[in-house]
Amino acid sequence: MSRRSGAVYSHLSNPALRGMLLLAGLAAAIALCLLLAAPAGTVGAAATAQQDSTDPELLALIALYATTDGGNWTNNTNWLSSEPIGKWHGVTTDASGRVTELRLNHNKLS
């Protein structure tokens, strides 16, 4: 095993990190199921029209929206649209489009 591999393993032995990875995986799986179940032409299908539908960050955001009643949020501007996720209300991304921050407080997530 390489030194680098050992470093990765030691980080994965951290219970908190393993828990976060598990939750991220579950969110991605839920989102993928929601995408597969969405009829063509629905908002959920539009969300992936111009984006990589296998991107775990996109899938996690879709799962967040679906599991917190996103349709009834105070502000859900651009969520599940074909807009880049950096233009979705409360989502901040870096120059490469990776999510760096979520600000959805006081938005009636349930």
mmCIF file of C-alpha atoms in Angstrom:
data_model
loop_
_atom_site.group_PDB
_atom_site.id
_atom_site.type_symbol
_atom_site.label_atom_id
_atom_site.label_comp_id
_atom_site.label_asym_id
_atom_site.label_seq_id
_atom_site.Cartn_x
_atom_site.Cartn_y
_atom_site.Cartn_z
ATOM 1 C CA MET A 1 0.000 0.000 0.000
ATOM 2 C CA SER A 2 1.396 3.405 -0.920
ATOM 3 C CA ARG A 3 1.934 6.113 1.622
ATOM 4 C CA ARG A 4 -0.824 8.146 0.003
ATOM 5 C CA SER A 5 -3.260 5.228 0.199
ATOM 6 C CA GLY A 6 -2.469 4.852 3.891
ATOM 7 C CA ALA A 7 -3.255 8.525 4.428
ATOM 8 C CA VAL A 8 -6.618 8.121 2.721
ATOM 9 C CA TYR A 9 -7.362 5.055 4.816
ATOM 10 C CA SER A 10 -6.483 6.838 8.039
ATOM 11 C CA HIS A 11 -8.929 9.609 7.159
ATOM 12 C CA LEU A 12 -11.636 7.075 6.358
ATOM 13 C CA SER A 13 -11.091 5.443 9.730
ATOM 14 C CA ASN A 14 -12.460 8.654 11.297
ATOM 15 C CA PRO A 15 -16.070 7.783 12.283
ATOM 16 C CA ALA A 16 -17.354 11.311 11.612
ATOM 17 C CA LEU A 17 -15.932 11.324 8.086
ATOM 18 C CA ARG A 18 -17.283 7.855 7.379
ATOM 19 C CA GLY A 19 -20.699 9.068 8.531
ATOM 20 C CA MET A 20 -20.560 12.104 6.248
ATOM 21 C CA LEU A 21 -19.546 9.925 3.292
ATOM 22 C CA LEU A 22 -22.383 7.533 4.056
ATOM 23 C CA LEU A 23 -24.910 10.383 4.187
ATOM 24 C CA ALA A 24 -23.584 11.845 0.935
ATOM 25 C CA GLY A 25 -23.925 8.440 -0.700
ATOM 26 C CA LEU A 26 -27.460 8.012 0.595
ATOM 27 C CA ALA A 27 -28.430 11.484 -0.626
ATOM 28 C CA ALA A 28 -27.004 10.703 -4.061
ATOM 29 C CA ALA A 29 -28.877 7.400 -4.178
ATOM 30 C CA ILE A 30 -32.163 9.053 -3.191
ATOM 31 C CA ALA A 31 -31.681 11.771 -5.778
ATOM 32 C CA LEU A 32 -30.888 9.228 -8.479
ATOM 33 C CA CYS A 33 -34.083 7.333 -7.647
ATOM 34 C CA LEU A 34 -36.049 10.579 -7.831
ATOM 35 C CA LEU A 35 -34.498 11.399 -11.190
ATOM 36 C CA LEU A 36 -35.273 7.979 -12.595
ATOM 37 C CA ALA A 37 -38.870 8.228 -11.392
ATOM 38 C CA ALA A 38 -39.419 11.768 -12.738
ATOM 39 C CA PRO A 39 -41.560 11.827 -15.871
ATOM 40 C CA ALA A 40 -39.977 13.409 -18.935
ATOM 41 C CA GLY A 41 -40.613 17.131 -19.072
ATOM 42 C CA THR A 42 -40.897 17.593 -15.330
ATOM 43 C CA VAL A 43 -38.833 20.062 -13.364
ATOM 44 C CA GLY A 44 -36.637 17.245 -12.018
ATOM 45 C CA ALA A 45 -35.790 16.125 -15.528
ATOM 46 C CA ALA A 46 -34.967 19.700 -16.547
ATOM 47 C CA ALA A 47 -32.438 19.969 -13.730
ATOM 48 C CA THR A 48 -30.160 17.525 -15.451
ATOM 49 C CA ALA A 49 -30.757 18.557 -19.043
ATOM 50 C CA GLN A 50 -27.627 20.700 -19.205
ATOM 51 C CA GLN A 51 -25.723 19.232 -16.251
ATOM 52 C CA ASP A 52 -24.023 15.941 -15.447
ATOM 53 C CA SER A 53 -26.777 13.778 -13.952
ATOM 54 C CA THR A 54 -24.162 11.632 -12.206
ATOM 55 C CA ASP A 55 -22.599 14.581 -10.337
ATOM 56 C CA PRO A 56 -22.946 13.713 -6.635
ATOM 57 C CA GLU A 57 -23.328 17.384 -5.690
ATOM 58 C CA LEU A 58 -26.215 17.847 -8.122
ATOM 59 C CA LEU A 59 -27.822 14.631 -6.908
ATOM 60 C CA ALA A 60 -27.429 15.689 -3.275
ATOM 61 C CA LEU A 61 -29.041 19.078 -3.985
ATOM 62 C CA ILE A 62 -31.952 17.403 -5.761
ATOM 63 C CA ALA A 63 -32.377 15.050 -2.797
ATOM 64 C CA LEU A 64 -32.260 18.003 -0.393
ATOM 65 C CA TYR A 65 -34.973 19.776 -2.396
ATOM 66 C CA ALA A 66 -37.149 16.672 -2.584
ATOM 67 C CA THR A 67 -36.831 15.701 1.061
ATOM 68 C CA THR A 68 -37.390 19.192 2.487
ATOM 69 C CA ASP A 69 -40.498 20.111 0.462
ATOM 70 C CA GLY A 70 -38.599 22.429 -1.895
ATOM 71 C CA GLY A 71 -41.742 23.320 -3.804
ATOM 72 C CA ASN A 72 -42.962 25.149 -0.708
ATOM 73 C CA TRP A 73 -39.734 26.928 0.254
ATOM 74 C CA THR A 74 -39.945 30.690 0.672
ATOM 75 C CA ASN A 75 -37.459 31.089 -2.176
ATOM 76 C CA ASN A 76 -36.666 28.218 -4.540
ATOM 77 C CA THR A 77 -35.541 30.361 -7.479
ATOM 78 C CA ASN A 78 -33.840 28.262 -10.171
ATOM 79 C CA TRP A 79 -33.870 25.064 -8.106
ATOM 80 C CA LEU A 80 -34.261 22.022 -10.362
ATOM 81 C CA SER A 81 -34.011 24.255 -13.418
ATOM 82 C CA SER A 82 -31.487 23.955 -16.224
ATOM 83 C CA GLU A 83 -29.596 26.929 -14.746
ATOM 84 C CA PRO A 84 -26.122 26.127 -13.393
ATOM 85 C CA ILE A 85 -26.366 25.184 -9.719
ATOM 86 C CA GLY A 86 -24.446 28.326 -8.780
ATOM 87 C CA LYS A 87 -27.542 30.280 -9.853
ATOM 88 C CA TRP A 88 -29.874 28.267 -7.639
ATOM 89 C CA HIS A 89 -31.044 30.360 -4.666
ATOM 90 C CA GLY A 90 -28.734 29.878 -1.676
ATOM 91 C CA VAL A 91 -26.099 27.826 -3.515
ATOM 92 C CA THR A 92 -22.599 29.231 -3.919
ATOM 93 C CA THR A 93 -20.064 27.550 -6.194
ATOM 94 C CA ASP A 94 -16.420 28.094 -6.992
ATOM 95 C CA ALA A 95 -15.023 28.862 -10.461
ATOM 96 C CA SER A 96 -15.177 25.184 -11.426
ATOM 97 C CA GLY A 97 -18.831 24.862 -10.405
ATOM 98 C CA ARG A 98 -18.240 22.896 -7.188
ATOM 99 C CA VAL A 99 -20.567 23.761 -4.307
ATOM 100 C CA THR A 100 -18.791 25.769 -1.622
ATOM 101 C CA GLU A 101 -21.707 26.997 0.470
ATOM 102 C CA LEU A 102 -25.430 26.530 1.066
ATOM 103 C CA ARG A 103 -27.454 29.334 2.653
ATOM 104 C CA LEU A 104 -31.043 28.255 3.012
ATOM 105 C CA ASN A 105 -31.843 29.562 6.471
ATOM 106 C CA HIS A 106 -35.284 31.122 6.988
ATOM 107 C CA ASN A 107 -36.501 29.396 3.828
ATOM 108 C CA LYS A 108 -39.147 27.065 5.326
ATOM 109 C CA LEU A 109 -37.271 23.813 4.771
ATOM 110 C CA SER A 110 -39.233 20.988 6.362
#
